[in-house]
XYZ file of C-alpha atoms in Angstrom:
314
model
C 1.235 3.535 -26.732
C -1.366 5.738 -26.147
C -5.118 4.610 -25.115
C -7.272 6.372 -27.367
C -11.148 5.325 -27.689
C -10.490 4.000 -31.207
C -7.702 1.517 -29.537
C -10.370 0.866 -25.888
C -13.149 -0.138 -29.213
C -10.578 -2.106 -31.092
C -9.282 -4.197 -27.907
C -12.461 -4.306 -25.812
C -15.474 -4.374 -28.424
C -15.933 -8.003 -28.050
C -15.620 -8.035 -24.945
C -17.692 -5.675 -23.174
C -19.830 -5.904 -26.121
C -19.082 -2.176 -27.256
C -21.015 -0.166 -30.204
C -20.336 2.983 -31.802
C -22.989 4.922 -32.013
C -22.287 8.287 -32.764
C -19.475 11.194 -33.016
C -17.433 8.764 -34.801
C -15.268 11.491 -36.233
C -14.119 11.624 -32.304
C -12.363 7.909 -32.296
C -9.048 9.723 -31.811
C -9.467 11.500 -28.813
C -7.102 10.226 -25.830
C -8.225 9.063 -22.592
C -5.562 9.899 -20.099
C -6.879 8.604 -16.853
C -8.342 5.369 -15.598
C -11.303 6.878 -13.513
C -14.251 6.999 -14.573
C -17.316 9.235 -13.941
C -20.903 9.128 -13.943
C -22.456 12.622 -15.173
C -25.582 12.745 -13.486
C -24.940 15.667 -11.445
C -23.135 17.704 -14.541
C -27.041 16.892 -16.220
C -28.012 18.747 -13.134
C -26.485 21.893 -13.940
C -23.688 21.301 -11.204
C -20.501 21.731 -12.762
C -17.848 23.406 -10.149
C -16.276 19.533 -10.040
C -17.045 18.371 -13.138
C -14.806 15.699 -13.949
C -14.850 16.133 -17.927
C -11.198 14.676 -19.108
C -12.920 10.843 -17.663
C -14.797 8.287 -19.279
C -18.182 9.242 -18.683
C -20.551 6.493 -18.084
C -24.607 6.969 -18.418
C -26.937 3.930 -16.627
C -30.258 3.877 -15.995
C -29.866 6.212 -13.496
C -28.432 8.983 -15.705
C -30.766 7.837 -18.756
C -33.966 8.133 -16.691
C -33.146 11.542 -15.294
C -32.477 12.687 -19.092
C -35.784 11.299 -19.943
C -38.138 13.139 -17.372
C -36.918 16.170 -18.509
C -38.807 18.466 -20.455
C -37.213 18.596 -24.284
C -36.384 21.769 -24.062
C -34.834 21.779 -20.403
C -32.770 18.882 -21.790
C -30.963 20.609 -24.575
C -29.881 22.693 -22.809
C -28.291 21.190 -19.852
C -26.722 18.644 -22.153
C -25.293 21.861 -24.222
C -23.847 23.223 -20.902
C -22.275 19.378 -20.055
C -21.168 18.449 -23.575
C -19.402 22.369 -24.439
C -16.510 22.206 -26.174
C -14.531 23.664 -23.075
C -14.897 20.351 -21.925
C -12.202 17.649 -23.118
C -15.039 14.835 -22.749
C -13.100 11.333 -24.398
C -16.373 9.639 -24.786
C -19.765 8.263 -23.448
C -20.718 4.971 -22.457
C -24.618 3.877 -22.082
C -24.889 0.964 -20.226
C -27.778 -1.720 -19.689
C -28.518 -1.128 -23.689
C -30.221 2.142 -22.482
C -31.267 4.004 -25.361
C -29.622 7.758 -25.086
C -31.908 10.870 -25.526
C -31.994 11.957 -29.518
C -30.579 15.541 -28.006
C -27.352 13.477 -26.734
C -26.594 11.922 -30.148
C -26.789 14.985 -31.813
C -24.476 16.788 -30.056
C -22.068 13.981 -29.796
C -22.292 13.885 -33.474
C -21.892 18.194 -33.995
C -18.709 18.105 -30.915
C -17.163 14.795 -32.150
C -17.872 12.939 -28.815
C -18.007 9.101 -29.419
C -20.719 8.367 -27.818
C -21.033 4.040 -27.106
C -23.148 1.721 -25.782
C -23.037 -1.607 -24.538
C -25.164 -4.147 -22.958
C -23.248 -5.480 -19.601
C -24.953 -4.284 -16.420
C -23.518 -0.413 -15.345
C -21.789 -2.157 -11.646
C -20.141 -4.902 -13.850
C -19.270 -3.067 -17.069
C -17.821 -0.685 -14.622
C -15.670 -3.379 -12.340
C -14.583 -4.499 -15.905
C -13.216 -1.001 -17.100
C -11.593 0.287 -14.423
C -9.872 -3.599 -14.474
C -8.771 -2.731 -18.056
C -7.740 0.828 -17.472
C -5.714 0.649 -14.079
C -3.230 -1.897 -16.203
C -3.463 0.715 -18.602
C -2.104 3.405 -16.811
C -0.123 1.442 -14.080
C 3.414 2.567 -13.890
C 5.552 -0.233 -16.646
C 8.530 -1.150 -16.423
C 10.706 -4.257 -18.143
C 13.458 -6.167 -16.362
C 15.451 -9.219 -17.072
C 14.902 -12.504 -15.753
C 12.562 -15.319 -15.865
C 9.203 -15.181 -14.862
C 7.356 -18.818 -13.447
C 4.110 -19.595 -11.617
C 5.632 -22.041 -9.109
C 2.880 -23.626 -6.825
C 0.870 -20.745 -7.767
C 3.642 -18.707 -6.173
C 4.602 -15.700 -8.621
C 8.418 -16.236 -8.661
C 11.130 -14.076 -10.582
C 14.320 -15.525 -11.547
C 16.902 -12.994 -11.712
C 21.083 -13.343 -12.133
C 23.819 -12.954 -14.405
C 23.292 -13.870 -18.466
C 24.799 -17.511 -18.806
C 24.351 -18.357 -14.971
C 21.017 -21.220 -16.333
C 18.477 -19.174 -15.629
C 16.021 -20.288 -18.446
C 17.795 -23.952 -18.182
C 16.022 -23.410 -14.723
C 12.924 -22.351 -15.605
C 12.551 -24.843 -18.335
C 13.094 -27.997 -15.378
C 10.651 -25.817 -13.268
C 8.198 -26.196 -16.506
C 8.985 -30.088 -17.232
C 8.227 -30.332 -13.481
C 4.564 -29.224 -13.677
C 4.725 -25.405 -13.438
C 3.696 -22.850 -15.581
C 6.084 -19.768 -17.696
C 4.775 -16.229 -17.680
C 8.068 -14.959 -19.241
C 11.138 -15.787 -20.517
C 14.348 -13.207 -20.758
C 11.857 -9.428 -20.504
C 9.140 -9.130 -17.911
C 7.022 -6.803 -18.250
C 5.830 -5.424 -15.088
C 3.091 -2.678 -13.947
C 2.363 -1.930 -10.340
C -1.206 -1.797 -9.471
C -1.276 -0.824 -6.115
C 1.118 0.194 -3.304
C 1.834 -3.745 -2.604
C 1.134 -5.155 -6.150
C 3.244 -5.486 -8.966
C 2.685 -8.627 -11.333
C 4.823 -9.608 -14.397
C 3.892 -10.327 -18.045
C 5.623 -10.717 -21.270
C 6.299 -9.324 -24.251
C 3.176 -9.801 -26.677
C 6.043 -10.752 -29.402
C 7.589 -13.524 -27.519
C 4.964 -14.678 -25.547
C 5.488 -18.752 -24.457
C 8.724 -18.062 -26.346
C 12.353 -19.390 -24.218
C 15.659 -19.006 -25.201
C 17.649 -21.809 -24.651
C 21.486 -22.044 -24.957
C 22.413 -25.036 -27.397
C 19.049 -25.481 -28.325
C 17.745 -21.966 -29.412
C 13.760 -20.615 -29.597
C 11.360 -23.205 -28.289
C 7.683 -22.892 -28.265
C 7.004 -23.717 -24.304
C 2.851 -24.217 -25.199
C 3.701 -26.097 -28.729
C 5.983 -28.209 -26.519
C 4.305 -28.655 -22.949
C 0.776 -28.012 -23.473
C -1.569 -25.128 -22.873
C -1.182 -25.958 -18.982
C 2.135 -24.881 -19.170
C 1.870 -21.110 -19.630
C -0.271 -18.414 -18.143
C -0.451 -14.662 -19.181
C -0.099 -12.908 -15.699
C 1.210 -13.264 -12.466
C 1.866 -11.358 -9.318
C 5.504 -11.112 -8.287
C 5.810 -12.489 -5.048
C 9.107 -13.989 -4.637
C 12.753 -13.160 -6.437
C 15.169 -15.513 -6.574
C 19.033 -14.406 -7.652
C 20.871 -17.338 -8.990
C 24.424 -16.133 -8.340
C 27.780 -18.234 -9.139
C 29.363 -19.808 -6.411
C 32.772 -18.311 -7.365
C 31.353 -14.258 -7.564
C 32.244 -13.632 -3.995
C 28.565 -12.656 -2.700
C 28.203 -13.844 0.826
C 25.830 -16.401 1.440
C 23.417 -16.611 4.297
C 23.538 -20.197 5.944
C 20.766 -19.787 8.252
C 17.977 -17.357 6.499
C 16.359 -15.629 9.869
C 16.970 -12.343 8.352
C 14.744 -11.870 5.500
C 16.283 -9.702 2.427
C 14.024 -7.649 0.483
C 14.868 -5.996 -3.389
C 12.150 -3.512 -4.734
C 10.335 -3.449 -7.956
C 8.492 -0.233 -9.025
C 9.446 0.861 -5.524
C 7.091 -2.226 -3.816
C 9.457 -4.602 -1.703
C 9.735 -8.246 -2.808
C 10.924 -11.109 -0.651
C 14.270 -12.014 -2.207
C 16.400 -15.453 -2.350
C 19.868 -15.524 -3.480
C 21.106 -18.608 -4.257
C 24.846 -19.855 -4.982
C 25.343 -22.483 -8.110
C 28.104 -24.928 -7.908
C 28.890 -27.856 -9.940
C 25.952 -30.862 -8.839
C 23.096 -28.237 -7.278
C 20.027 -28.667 -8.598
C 18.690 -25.255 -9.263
C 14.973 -25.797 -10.003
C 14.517 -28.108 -6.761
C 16.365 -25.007 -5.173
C 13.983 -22.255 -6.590
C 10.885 -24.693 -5.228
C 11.977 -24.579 -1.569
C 11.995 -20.739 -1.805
C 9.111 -20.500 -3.556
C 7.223 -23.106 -0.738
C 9.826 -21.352 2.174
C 8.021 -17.805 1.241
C 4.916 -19.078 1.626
C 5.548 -20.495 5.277
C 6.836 -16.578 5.584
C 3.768 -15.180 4.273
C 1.786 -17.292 6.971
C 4.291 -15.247 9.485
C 6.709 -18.118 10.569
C 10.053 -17.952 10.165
C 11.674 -21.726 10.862
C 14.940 -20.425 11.003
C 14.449 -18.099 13.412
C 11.958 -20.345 15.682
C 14.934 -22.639 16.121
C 17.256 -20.135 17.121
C 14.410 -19.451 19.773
C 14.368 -22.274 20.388
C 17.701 -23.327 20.569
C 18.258 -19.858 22.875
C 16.105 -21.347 25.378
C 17.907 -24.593 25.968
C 21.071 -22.977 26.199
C 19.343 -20.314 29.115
C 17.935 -23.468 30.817
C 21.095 -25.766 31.159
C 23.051 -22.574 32.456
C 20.361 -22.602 35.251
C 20.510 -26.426 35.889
């Protein structure tokens, strides 16, 4: 869905305390990036890098330069910054500054929305860019189950039938939380990050075989759901019987990628009697002794090395 400023006003107005001011027949313009710019030096008549198809942001800084500027001077420069070669998506004027009559004008003539809000220019800005890097972060949706175990992102991933919501609701009765249930919806945000969310539609939603659609907050509480979480950890719940070798002593650590960022993987064989939610809590609690750079498994082949070196000397 594209981000347009009509969509940032009707999503974020409350929020960052957004107004329209002018060039409202502009609301349809696109924003295609999530940078931002500050304009102070296009005001300046410096336009070689002029960074036009951004967000443009005006504080106090950019206001009070405006200001000391001779009416006539101003026009002008603002004609040269606001031209119509310039694919400008919208203005934002921070700190409640009031913007310069010659501004509004031509935001209203060029159909420029031009916005103001009152949040401080260094937060408002922190908070944007926030809102726009999910916004343009590379999506994709998988399958699985998606749990905040011990505050450990964890993705539950295997075969349809092979209890992987069964799981996740035990992992819920047990005290943790459910981001998603069946589609994840995941963005990367940085070279490392990638955290899962779920559909808007189905949101707190599980599908359960037997029992059907069950409302996990109507059910568990508010406590038991969150809206976001970083993917740390995926566990594969596998059937004992599909062949996969299993790894009985875990020093080699096995890695799948999402969005092309490498996640810690678990796979885990089901036979009659496991318990799988008890299961998918050791890995969670195992990848954080990882994270903290120990490896048990192989610090007691080290270990175990070392004795055998010292009885062949004895």
């Amino acid at each position: 869905m594209t981000l347009t400023v009509s969509r940032l006003l009707q999503e974020k107005r409350k929020q960052f305390d957004l107004t329209l001011r002018h060039g409202a027949t502009g609301l349809d313009k696109p924003i295609h990036t999530s940078e931002l710019n500050r304009p102070g030096l296009a005001f300046a008549g410096f336009l070689g890098v002029y960074t036009h198809d951004r967000i443009q942001i005006l504080g106090n800084t950019e206001i009070a330069y405006l200001s000391s500027l001779a009416a006539e001077d101003r026009r002008q420069r603002l004609e040269k910054a606001l031209s119509s070669e310039y694919e400008i998506p919208c203005f934002i004027v921070t700190d409640a500054g009031a913007p310069p009559t010659e501004l509004c004008e031509i935001c209203d003539r060029e159909g420029i929305p031009l916005l103001t809000t009152s949040r401080p220019t260094t937060r408002f800005w922190s908070n944007m860019t926030f809102y726009l890097e999910r916004e343009f972060a590379p999506t994709a949706t998988i399958h699985g189950v998606l749990m905040d175990i011990f505050g450990i992102g964890v993705l539950i991933q295997g075969s349809a039938g092979v209890g992987k919501s069964e799981c996740g609701l035990e992992l819920i009765e047990r005290g943790h939380q459910l981001v998603a249930d069946d589609v994840v919806v995941v963005k990367r945000l940085s070279k490392t990050l990638v955290v899962g969310t779920a559909v808007s539609d189905i949101q707190h939603h599980m599908e359960v075989r037997g029992l059907g659609i069950v409302d996990v907050e109507l059910l568990f509480g508010a406590g038991s759901v969150r809206e976001e979480k970083r993917i740390s950890v995926v566990v594969r719940l596998e059937r004992a019987d599909c062949g996969f070798e299993v790894d009985r002593l875990g020093i080699d650590e096995k890695y799948t990628r999402i969005l092309d960022v490498d996640v810690r993987e678990f796979c885990i064989p089901l036979e009659p009697g496991r318990n799988a939610a008890i299961l998918v809590e050791v890995a969670a609690l195992q990848h954080r002794i990882h994270a903290k750079g120990r490896n048990p498994a192989q610090e007691l082949n080290e270990k175990l090395i070392k004795q055998m070196e010292r009885s062949r000397l004895v």
